[in-house]
């Protein structure tokens, strides 16, 4: 296999003899006291990894042996008094413990369930890849979030909506590809970082995909089978108009008895193929997708009807809150797209069934490089909520620019909503602890495709890895996540780790600095969203404006003089954003319309900030490439060159951004750059 394909499950032959001896000492034998399909996957992974790393295949036994070994067990096979930690972990948690005994020492990989055993396995392998000593392991882990999900935006014609890494690994020509080896390798990658749920088709469910819940069910079942072996539950995105498109009904009205009966039958059929089917992800009444609004019903009516059908089977409805008017008149300055999710959903709090969970995008707009946190988090005390991120880099360089997004997500999860006073962080809402929600979690749009290295950009793999790691434990630091990823992916050469870490950790800020300034967003080419176009969306129907004129720029979202969006936040945040005095620079233009001469907290004027950041951003992009080039001798050619080419493109594209943005604002404002740099 190509180097990029193996991603962070690379398992190179260990070069130091001493390390080989250390690994052999513990890992030459694997004892599994339990044997489920998931444990088999764990054994297979250990066998594969250890064979490559030490050049010798480990022996497998199902009974205890007296020599050193790795022991796989669930709590059922353990003496709980000897391992009291097992009581503290949750259903998916695990222990990794070096246990020393006269009659044979071992590394215990134990979970409450077999899933824990698998997660422990991947954790141990990460430690070995990072040359961690195995002599005194004592690790106790439980995932902080319940649903840890990936959303594929794959269409059955093989295209991937907002996909930047080739075509779908699941579908082609309106059919399944049935390449289960590739799907299995994807399942391994996901499971290795703790992902436990996947929806396998685009939220925009077109004609062919609507049939995933009928004619294609045998195929969906096969895919679900592969994922199940890795502890991952399969979901489908459903078309709300299915009863009309698949059945012979003339309505999809959620209160219509015929419609209810149709979905009940349909769900029963789905479960006859996939007994542990997760449920439906639904994009309704959004961007021209059908939904309950057509029938004068609201989103509680709409989702509850599906929830009732799924309830007897333990299934759930993941209902997206990305609902807004996408046919806005740009002349109308009172309608504010940012308000939409809250305005639609907040009044429905408490009306959703307990197997409905609302999936809310992290920000009120759409995965921009910088947005405030959606005010819906924490605003619905009696409704299950999960957050949606986008690992796919739609607005953050489309996997042609490096943009490591973990710092962004971390900032969002750490954001204090003040919903229940100080300390009401987003992470404590979406992990279910704050309101003791029955269902909770995190989902994200996948960034993979059939490119050999999965993500197009080799360094974009870090976003998928980091997403899984962060949602497992939102308290992990950005630095730790980068370090883990870089070691598993590129080995332990210190220069490699140092430069790659520095590149990734600065990349989001760099991308932000040469694109849309100060939180205003957009300024991209319409439709495909790559590259600069300041007015690309300014006179459009999409509700995404910057309102730049000759005097100033920004969207007034205050209560005092604007759209009133700030009022959707709890009081502390409302005041914080409402006032020009406290509103942070990086979100200034999201909340306020200000003159170009407005003084930022940084001490610069808005216009000078725009010029400075755009010049600096390009310089920093150039520095990224220098850091990478310094590693040429230490990285295989395949990966070295592929990243190098993309860094080259990033620089060229960043220059395009710099020059267009600077020129545009120079021409609008007539204000010169203090430093007299070249503006056209
Ligand atoms: C964005 C994206 C669309 C996608 C939509 C969604 O607007 O550009 O391609 O369908 O989000 O999340 O539903």
XYZ file of C-alpha atoms and ligand atoms in Angstrom:
693
model
C 0.000 0.000 0.000
C 1.000 3.588 -0.570
C 2.275 5.428 2.485
C -0.578 7.922 2.473
C -3.186 5.163 2.418
C -2.087 3.760 5.764
C -2.646 7.152 7.377
C -2.000 6.952 11.122
C -2.241 3.150 11.207
C 1.141 2.882 9.548
C 2.975 0.548 11.888
C 6.486 0.799 10.476
C 9.197 -1.700 11.226
C 10.805 -0.445 14.411
C 14.424 0.451 13.753
C 15.989 0.310 17.197
C 16.811 -3.197 18.370
C 16.184 -2.153 21.915
C 12.664 -1.078 21.074
C 12.032 -4.267 19.172
C 13.073 -6.235 22.247
C 10.783 -4.186 24.460
C 7.798 -4.679 22.164
C 8.548 -8.389 21.701
C 8.796 -8.858 25.420
C 5.144 -7.874 25.838
C 3.500 -8.375 22.506
C 4.650 -11.717 21.159
C 1.605 -13.437 22.559
C -2.001 -12.361 22.579
C -4.467 -14.012 24.905
C -8.133 -13.303 24.341
C -10.413 -14.393 27.112
C -13.407 -13.245 25.119
C -14.135 -13.772 21.461
C -16.668 -11.612 19.694
C -16.387 -10.179 16.209
C -15.215 -6.907 17.677
C -12.547 -8.691 19.719
C -11.533 -10.505 16.564
C -11.047 -7.135 14.920
C -8.846 -6.150 17.846
C -6.780 -9.339 17.523
C -6.443 -8.819 13.809
C -5.245 -5.249 14.306
C -2.720 -6.300 16.934
C -1.457 -9.106 14.750
C -1.099 -6.869 11.734
C 0.607 -4.080 13.650
C 2.966 -6.173 15.733
C 3.983 -8.336 12.796
C 5.049 -5.254 10.885
C 6.633 -3.450 13.800
C 8.818 -6.274 15.069
C 8.903 -8.443 11.972
C 7.346 -11.422 13.717
C 3.765 -12.570 14.008
C 2.425 -12.829 17.559
C 0.932 -16.099 18.796
C -2.720 -16.169 19.689
C -4.263 -18.143 22.524
C -7.635 -18.201 24.192
C -6.381 -19.319 27.576
C -3.955 -17.739 29.959
C -0.307 -18.506 29.344
C 2.565 -18.212 31.796
C 4.790 -16.018 29.655
C 4.322 -12.300 29.040
C 1.364 -11.439 26.867
C -1.337 -8.966 25.892
C -4.602 -9.975 27.493
C -7.958 -9.042 25.996
C -10.924 -9.244 28.330
C -14.206 -7.631 29.240
C -15.371 -7.054 32.801
C -17.102 -10.436 32.736
C -13.798 -12.271 32.689
C -12.131 -10.028 35.231
C -11.937 -10.147 38.956
C -13.469 -6.767 39.633
C -11.821 -6.540 43.056
C -8.437 -6.861 41.442
C -9.335 -4.149 38.902
C -11.743 -1.834 40.689
C -11.168 0.864 38.022
C -13.458 -1.112 35.751
C -16.360 0.095 37.852
C -15.607 3.690 36.966
C -15.583 3.400 33.200
C -18.651 3.624 30.996
C -19.895 1.074 28.458
C -17.291 2.099 25.906
C -14.443 2.816 28.313
C -11.349 0.730 28.961
C -8.299 -0.009 31.074
C -4.786 -0.524 29.851
C -2.677 -1.899 32.607
C 0.662 -3.606 32.911
C 0.056 -6.390 35.407
C 3.106 -8.089 36.862
C 2.724 -11.644 38.126
C 5.223 -14.373 38.920
C 3.206 -16.785 36.817
C 3.185 -14.537 33.739
C 2.937 -10.785 33.389
C 0.659 -9.152 30.899
C -0.712 -5.941 29.495
C -4.411 -5.967 30.154
C -6.682 -4.437 27.542
C -10.082 -4.542 29.175
C -13.409 -2.895 28.558
C -16.851 -3.128 30.029
C -17.800 -4.267 26.558
C -15.858 -5.619 23.604
C -15.874 -2.111 22.117
C -13.708 -0.976 24.992
C -11.284 -3.785 24.196
C -11.014 -2.570 20.622
C -10.483 1.048 21.683
C -7.847 -0.057 24.178
C -6.103 -1.943 21.403
C -5.834 1.115 19.224
C -4.633 3.153 22.180
C -1.911 0.642 22.978
C -0.786 0.625 19.354
C -0.551 4.424 19.412
C 1.659 4.200 22.470
C 3.900 1.663 20.793
C 4.128 3.800 17.660
C 5.225 6.697 19.861
C 7.894 4.498 21.506
C 6.220 4.733 24.862
C 7.485 2.314 27.506
C 5.132 -0.604 28.159
C 6.444 -1.561 31.576
C 4.137 0.451 33.771
C 0.982 1.221 31.861
C -1.958 2.319 33.935
C -4.594 4.029 31.836
C -8.302 4.409 32.504
C -10.418 5.982 29.764
C -14.053 6.620 28.997
C -15.335 8.634 26.072
C -16.844 11.898 27.168
C -19.443 11.980 24.392
C -22.112 9.423 23.704
C -22.692 9.716 19.940
C -19.405 10.286 18.108
C -20.446 10.479 14.535
C -19.261 11.007 10.995
C -21.641 12.175 8.275
C -20.731 11.137 4.756
C -22.039 13.538 2.149
C -21.718 10.852 -0.534
C -24.099 10.587 -3.465
C -24.761 7.328 -5.261
C -23.428 8.630 -8.568
C -20.049 8.585 -6.846
C -19.730 12.306 -6.250
C -19.242 13.653 -2.767
C -20.936 16.923 -1.881
C -18.165 19.224 -0.673
C -15.731 16.356 -1.151
C -12.111 17.271 -1.809
C -10.506 13.869 -1.887
C -11.798 12.187 -5.001
C -15.014 10.251 -5.328
C -17.041 8.164 -2.924
C -15.598 4.952 -1.500
C -19.149 3.606 -1.224
C -20.932 4.346 -4.492
C -20.481 4.743 -8.213
C -22.862 4.991 -11.158
C -25.957 4.954 -8.953
C -24.969 1.731 -7.267
C -22.805 0.390 -4.450
C -19.150 -0.270 -5.287
C -18.983 -3.166 -2.820
C -15.284 -2.714 -2.122
C -15.524 -3.950 1.455
C -11.774 -3.892 1.963
C -11.696 -0.146 1.500
C -14.725 0.315 3.741
C -13.081 -1.869 6.345
C -9.935 0.228 6.237
C -12.082 3.305 6.699
C -13.832 1.626 9.627
C -10.422 0.896 11.161
C -9.405 4.530 10.858
C -12.646 5.732 12.410
C -12.698 3.207 15.186
C -9.056 3.814 16.032
C -10.048 7.308 17.149
C -13.281 6.261 18.801
C -15.945 7.120 16.190
C -19.029 4.998 16.896
C -21.622 6.189 14.375
C -21.767 6.953 10.660
C -24.408 8.101 8.227
C -23.453 6.844 4.804
C -25.253 9.191 2.393
C -25.539 12.900 1.746
C -27.997 14.932 3.789
C -29.336 16.154 0.457
C -31.111 12.946 -0.470
C -31.725 12.942 -4.205
C -33.838 10.538 -6.274
C -31.604 7.449 -6.321
C -30.513 7.748 -2.690
C -34.134 7.900 -1.602
C -34.194 4.189 -2.447
C -31.494 3.362 0.080
C -34.374 2.474 2.385
C -35.919 0.068 -0.144
C -34.157 -1.662 -2.990
C -30.672 -1.022 -1.659
C -31.274 -2.365 1.849
C -29.298 -5.603 1.282
C -26.324 -3.454 0.338
C -26.763 -1.088 3.241
C -26.824 -4.164 5.472
C -23.472 -5.337 4.112
C -21.879 -1.969 4.739
C -23.395 -1.860 8.224
C -21.883 -5.273 8.863
C -18.383 -3.998 8.145
C -18.853 -0.998 10.421
C -20.445 -3.080 13.175
C -17.267 -5.142 13.500
C -15.537 -1.901 14.440
C -18.168 -0.759 16.891
C -19.728 1.719 14.472
C -23.503 2.033 14.063
C -24.876 2.819 10.617
C -27.445 5.534 9.896
C -29.029 6.786 6.684
C -30.008 10.266 5.618
C -33.676 10.093 4.714
C -35.743 12.055 2.247
C -38.728 13.571 4.015
C -40.842 13.101 0.908
C -40.168 9.340 0.766
C -43.823 8.343 1.230
C -44.582 10.194 -1.995
C -41.457 9.314 -3.902
C -41.261 5.657 -2.946
C -44.821 4.940 -1.934
C -47.977 5.969 -3.678
C -49.029 8.567 -1.156
C -49.968 12.046 -2.253
C -48.649 13.706 0.880
C -45.750 13.522 3.335
C -47.705 15.389 6.016
C -46.403 14.114 9.365
C -49.866 14.226 10.914
C -51.473 12.183 8.155
C -52.358 8.660 9.329
C -51.332 7.125 6.022
C -47.932 8.782 6.215
C -47.399 7.576 9.776
C -48.315 4.024 8.804
C -46.054 4.172 5.773
C -43.015 5.127 7.857
C -43.802 2.510 10.472
C -43.809 -0.201 7.825
C -40.721 1.198 6.237
C -38.767 1.318 9.468
C -39.791 -2.243 10.254
C -38.426 -3.309 6.902
C -35.136 -1.470 7.494
C -34.689 -3.244 10.831
C -35.418 -6.594 9.231
C -32.167 -6.065 7.332
C -30.146 -4.208 9.948
C -31.202 -5.100 13.463
C -29.005 -2.447 15.086
C -29.706 0.301 12.560
C -29.023 3.709 14.152
C -31.798 5.774 12.628
C -32.301 8.659 10.243
C -30.434 11.902 9.720
C -32.848 14.459 8.290
C -32.316 17.741 6.491
C -35.825 19.104 6.137
C -37.127 22.457 4.918
C -33.593 23.542 4.194
C -32.088 24.604 0.887
C -35.095 23.319 -1.065
C -35.314 19.957 0.650
C -38.845 18.807 1.503
C -40.119 18.985 5.058
C -43.082 19.545 7.341
C -43.436 23.252 6.470
C -45.131 22.276 3.206
C -48.049 20.990 5.273
C -48.112 23.825 7.748
C -46.472 21.620 10.407
C -43.446 22.478 12.494
C -40.215 20.619 13.047
C -41.407 18.944 16.209
C -44.368 17.455 14.318
C -42.003 16.506 11.539
C -39.373 14.746 13.586
C -41.694 13.174 16.171
C -43.556 11.264 13.514
C -40.308 9.571 12.408
C -39.269 9.113 16.027
C -42.455 7.181 16.750
C -41.723 4.820 13.901
C -38.135 4.258 15.086
C -38.861 4.065 18.783
C -39.875 0.365 19.034
C -36.523 -0.606 17.501
C -34.353 1.697 19.568
C -33.660 3.959 16.594
C -33.263 7.712 16.726
C -33.933 10.745 14.568
C -31.070 13.168 14.082
C -32.833 16.308 12.918
C -30.686 19.091 11.500
C -31.243 22.712 12.507
C -29.674 24.169 9.375
C -32.985 25.782 8.445
C -33.024 29.304 6.978
C -34.368 31.337 4.118
C -32.082 30.684 1.156
C -34.150 32.908 -1.120
C -33.496 36.166 0.643
C -33.572 39.544 -1.119
C -30.172 41.204 -0.630
C -31.932 44.576 -0.426
C -33.677 43.431 2.743
C -31.389 44.256 5.655
C -33.727 43.174 8.410
C -33.733 39.454 7.686
C -30.668 37.879 9.269
C -29.733 34.348 8.350
C -27.719 34.035 11.553
C -30.960 34.251 13.535
C -32.727 31.472 11.690
C -31.882 28.283 13.609
C -32.711 29.824 16.961
C -35.876 31.493 15.693
C -37.122 28.217 14.232
C -36.195 25.811 16.988
C -36.051 27.593 20.329
C -39.861 27.986 20.562
C -40.205 24.208 20.172
C -38.140 23.336 23.242
C -39.690 20.460 25.147
C -41.866 19.310 22.258
C -39.495 16.751 20.774
C -39.683 13.040 21.597
C -36.796 11.732 23.606
C -35.419 9.741 20.672
C -35.063 12.923 18.621
C -31.797 14.794 18.769
C -31.248 18.170 17.148
C -28.020 18.497 15.203
C -26.845 22.103 15.298
C -23.989 23.479 13.217
C -21.254 24.962 15.390
C -21.950 28.480 14.177
C -25.087 30.328 13.089
C -23.979 30.590 9.452
C -22.086 27.789 7.781
C -18.669 26.480 8.818
C -16.807 29.723 8.127
C -13.188 30.122 9.190
C -14.507 32.236 12.061
C -18.022 32.509 13.441
C -19.425 32.904 16.904
C -20.898 29.823 18.554
C -24.525 29.123 17.679
C -26.761 30.650 20.366
C -28.936 27.531 20.265
C -26.442 25.650 22.437
C -27.848 25.640 25.905
C -30.988 27.486 24.867
C -33.136 24.344 24.764
C -33.093 22.763 28.171
C -35.590 20.052 27.382
C -34.321 18.986 23.999
C -31.494 16.632 23.075
C -28.771 18.490 21.212
C -25.647 17.583 19.326
C -23.119 19.796 17.614
C -22.121 19.495 13.962
C -18.616 20.295 12.756
C -17.227 20.055 9.246
C -14.028 18.077 8.892
C -14.303 18.605 5.141
C -12.617 21.942 4.497
C -15.363 23.535 2.430
C -14.627 27.102 3.510
C -11.190 26.486 4.935
C -9.093 25.743 1.884
C -10.719 22.606 0.476
C -7.857 20.342 1.494
C -5.542 22.241 -0.843
C -4.567 24.604 1.975
C -3.362 23.340 5.330
C -5.926 24.235 7.934
C -5.839 22.219 11.117
C -9.269 22.696 12.628
C -8.914 21.159 16.077
C -8.053 24.511 17.714
C -11.243 25.963 16.240
C -13.408 23.111 17.537
C -11.728 23.209 20.883
C -12.444 26.893 21.237
C -16.089 26.220 20.399
C -16.424 23.327 22.857
C -14.825 25.444 25.576
C -17.113 28.417 24.902
C -19.122 29.450 27.917
C -22.775 29.887 26.986
C -23.775 30.985 30.526
C -26.935 28.923 30.005
C -26.836 27.878 33.655
C -24.444 30.521 34.874
C -20.695 30.615 34.520
C -19.094 27.378 33.359
C -21.941 26.290 31.061
C -19.599 25.285 28.283
C -20.725 23.951 24.947
C -18.901 20.712 25.702
C -20.940 20.164 28.838
C -24.125 20.706 26.841
C -23.295 18.382 23.974
C -21.941 15.669 26.251
C -25.357 15.630 27.873
C -24.157 16.394 31.380
C -25.564 19.879 31.801
C -29.196 19.081 31.183
C -28.886 15.328 31.724
C -30.011 14.768 28.168
C -30.910 11.270 27.137
C -29.117 11.608 23.815
C -26.145 13.800 23.063
C -22.974 13.939 21.086
C -21.015 15.334 18.209
C -21.213 14.812 14.451
C -19.043 16.059 11.629
C -18.982 16.048 7.870
C -16.314 13.639 6.657
C -13.300 14.748 4.647
C -12.472 11.456 2.949
C -12.850 10.105 -0.554
C -11.283 7.480 -2.765
C -8.004 9.373 -3.160
C -5.198 7.022 -2.203
C -4.380 9.071 0.871
C -8.086 9.435 1.796
C -8.061 13.210 2.295
C -6.386 14.663 -0.787
C -4.020 16.652 1.390
C -1.858 14.387 3.485
C -1.993 16.873 6.350
C -5.805 16.962 6.246
C -5.700 13.473 7.778
C -4.848 15.253 11.008
C -8.328 16.795 11.022
C -10.059 13.428 10.858
C -7.762 11.935 13.461
C -8.026 14.994 15.669
C -11.791 15.143 15.363
C -12.106 11.648 16.784
C -9.585 12.232 19.519
C -11.051 15.575 20.563
C -14.619 14.348 20.803
C -13.478 11.331 22.773
C -11.833 13.691 25.226
C -12.465 17.419 24.720
C -9.849 18.166 27.358
C -6.981 16.910 25.217
C -4.744 19.753 24.129
C -4.166 20.753 20.520
C -0.487 20.013 21.033
C -1.103 16.499 22.312
C -3.400 15.667 19.443
C -0.920 16.912 16.862
C 1.897 15.049 18.538
C -0.021 11.766 18.589
C -1.019 12.129 14.978
C 2.386 13.134 13.699
C 4.170 10.281 15.474
C 1.726 7.651 14.273
C 1.780 9.055 10.748
C 5.396 10.074 10.224
C 7.426 8.336 12.926
C 9.388 9.798 15.802
C 12.061 11.898 14.138
C 12.132 14.993 16.321
C 12.597 17.503 13.504
C 9.620 16.020 11.698
C 7.437 16.174 14.784
C 8.530 19.686 15.590
C 8.000 21.164 12.136
C 4.752 19.389 11.411
C 3.377 20.386 14.804
C 4.342 23.996 14.231
C 2.776 23.948 10.775
C -0.502 22.479 11.906
C -0.858 24.550 15.036
C -0.427 27.837 13.181
C -2.398 26.904 10.076
C -5.908 27.978 11.060
C -4.734 31.444 12.051
C -2.751 31.692 8.807
C -5.729 30.722 6.705
C -7.898 33.200 8.537
C -5.420 36.015 8.086
C -5.434 35.982 4.291
C -9.153 35.288 3.808
C -12.309 37.112 4.990
C -11.367 39.492 7.813
C -12.595 39.882 11.394
C -15.348 37.274 11.360
C -17.300 38.692 8.437
C -17.058 35.420 6.504
C -17.712 34.388 2.890
C -15.986 36.485 0.152
C -15.565 33.206 -1.743
C -16.476 32.224 -5.266
C -20.134 31.206 -5.418
C -21.082 27.527 -5.676
C -17.714 25.807 -5.353
C -16.524 28.160 -2.580
C -12.820 28.059 -3.423
C -10.721 31.187 -3.748
C -11.507 34.869 -3.198
C -14.467 36.782 -4.558
C -15.307 39.650 -2.242
C -18.724 40.355 -3.701
C -19.365 36.774 -4.777
C -22.316 36.494 -2.424
C -23.029 40.174 -1.839
C -26.026 40.528 -4.124
C -27.273 36.959 -3.842
C -30.207 35.167 -2.230
C -28.128 33.369 0.400
C -28.203 35.870 3.238
C -24.411 36.096 3.433
C -23.410 39.741 3.158
C -20.563 41.983 4.350
C -22.184 45.352 3.470
C -18.880 47.032 2.613
C -19.244 50.537 1.219
C -16.790 53.433 0.928
C -16.972 54.204 4.626
C -17.108 50.894 6.409
C -17.923 47.217 6.591
C -19.670 44.605 8.723
C -23.095 43.335 9.689
C -24.912 45.145 12.452
C -26.408 42.335 14.495
C -26.937 44.353 17.648
C -30.221 44.894 19.407
C -29.649 48.627 19.529
C -29.363 49.299 15.843
C -29.166 45.998 13.973
C -30.910 42.681 13.451
C -31.122 41.861 17.137
C -29.233 38.605 16.726
C -27.168 39.307 19.843
C -30.321 38.922 21.941
C -30.318 35.193 21.231
C -27.373 34.741 23.584
C -27.592 34.493 27.345
C -27.157 37.879 28.956
C -23.403 37.835 29.609
C -22.620 36.967 25.997
C -25.336 39.215 24.686
C -23.738 42.211 26.368
C -20.254 41.089 25.431
C -21.053 41.004 21.718
C -23.471 43.938 21.736
C -20.912 46.447 22.926
C -18.156 47.656 20.636
C -16.042 48.012 23.737
C -16.054 44.327 24.557
C -16.781 42.574 21.257
C -13.572 40.685 20.402
C -11.656 41.815 17.333
C -11.876 38.488 15.575
C -15.681 38.696 15.497
C -16.059 42.435 15.185
C -17.469 42.469 11.662
C -19.798 39.606 12.409
C -21.575 41.735 14.996
C -20.959 45.335 14.005
C -20.808 47.620 11.011
C -17.888 49.973 11.597
C -15.895 52.561 9.678
C -12.582 51.460 8.199
C -10.918 53.851 10.614
C -12.416 52.118 13.667
C -9.681 51.292 16.140
C -9.361 47.633 17.080
C -8.224 46.388 20.468
C -4.971 45.472 18.782
C -4.385 49.212 18.274
C -4.733 49.041 14.478
C -7.542 50.450 12.410
C -9.812 47.990 10.636
C -8.377 48.882 7.235
C -4.779 48.625 8.400
C -5.578 45.296 10.042
C -6.931 44.032 6.739
C -3.768 45.082 4.903
C -1.417 43.760 7.585
C -3.004 40.373 8.005
C -3.216 39.810 4.281
C 0.440 40.595 3.718
C 1.497 38.600 6.767
C -0.741 35.675 5.893
C 1.036 35.133 2.589
C 4.437 35.395 4.272
C 3.340 32.817 6.800
C 2.093 30.515 4.051
C 5.541 30.767 2.484
C 7.080 29.932 5.857
C 4.879 26.839 6.067
C 6.452 25.558 2.894
C 9.951 26.281 4.172
C 9.232 24.245 7.279
C 8.057 21.382 5.155
C 10.961 21.550 2.722
C 13.379 21.249 5.619
C 11.988 17.731 6.129
C 12.663 16.426 2.649
C 15.289 13.922 3.773
C 13.170 12.640 6.611
C 9.916 11.933 4.761
C 9.176 9.454 1.989
C 9.024 10.951 -1.489
C 5.391 10.183 -2.082
C 4.120 12.131 0.856
C 6.790 14.773 0.696
C 5.981 15.749 -2.875
C 2.247 15.602 -2.583
C 2.252 17.982 0.363
C 4.847 20.202 -1.252
C 2.718 20.648 -4.352
C -0.265 21.637 -2.283
C 1.758 24.096 -0.251
C 2.820 25.679 -3.523
C -0.804 26.016 -4.547
C -1.671 27.401 -1.128
C 0.880 30.165 -1.529
C -0.362 31.104 -4.991
C -3.969 31.070 -3.855
C -3.120 33.053 -0.729
C -1.533 35.728 -2.929
C -4.733 35.859 -4.928
C -6.668 36.362 -1.698
C -4.246 39.000 -0.464
C -4.299 41.035 -3.622
C -8.020 40.875 -4.212
C -8.984 41.703 -0.663
C -6.427 44.471 -0.274
C -7.213 45.979 -3.648
C -10.933 45.801 -3.089
C -10.762 47.612 0.226
C -8.207 50.120 -0.952
C -10.459 51.021 -3.870
C -13.545 51.183 -1.659
C -12.000 53.192 1.139
C -9.319 55.210 -0.609
C -7.158 54.726 2.465
C -3.532 53.855 1.803
C -1.483 51.172 3.484
C 0.691 52.843 6.126
C 3.590 50.762 4.960
C 3.129 51.474 1.297
C 3.202 47.842 0.216
C 1.980 46.903 -3.238
C -1.769 47.153 -3.639
C -3.255 47.180 -7.105
C -23.592 24.050 3.101
C -23.018 23.337 1.917
C -24.043 22.490 1.231
C -24.712 21.575 2.248
C -25.276 22.390 3.392
C -25.819 21.547 4.530
O -24.462 25.055 2.684
O -22.470 24.263 1.018
O -23.416 21.764 0.235
O -25.708 20.828 1.658
O -24.264 23.175 3.936
O -25.140 21.465 5.535
O -26.876 20.981 4.430
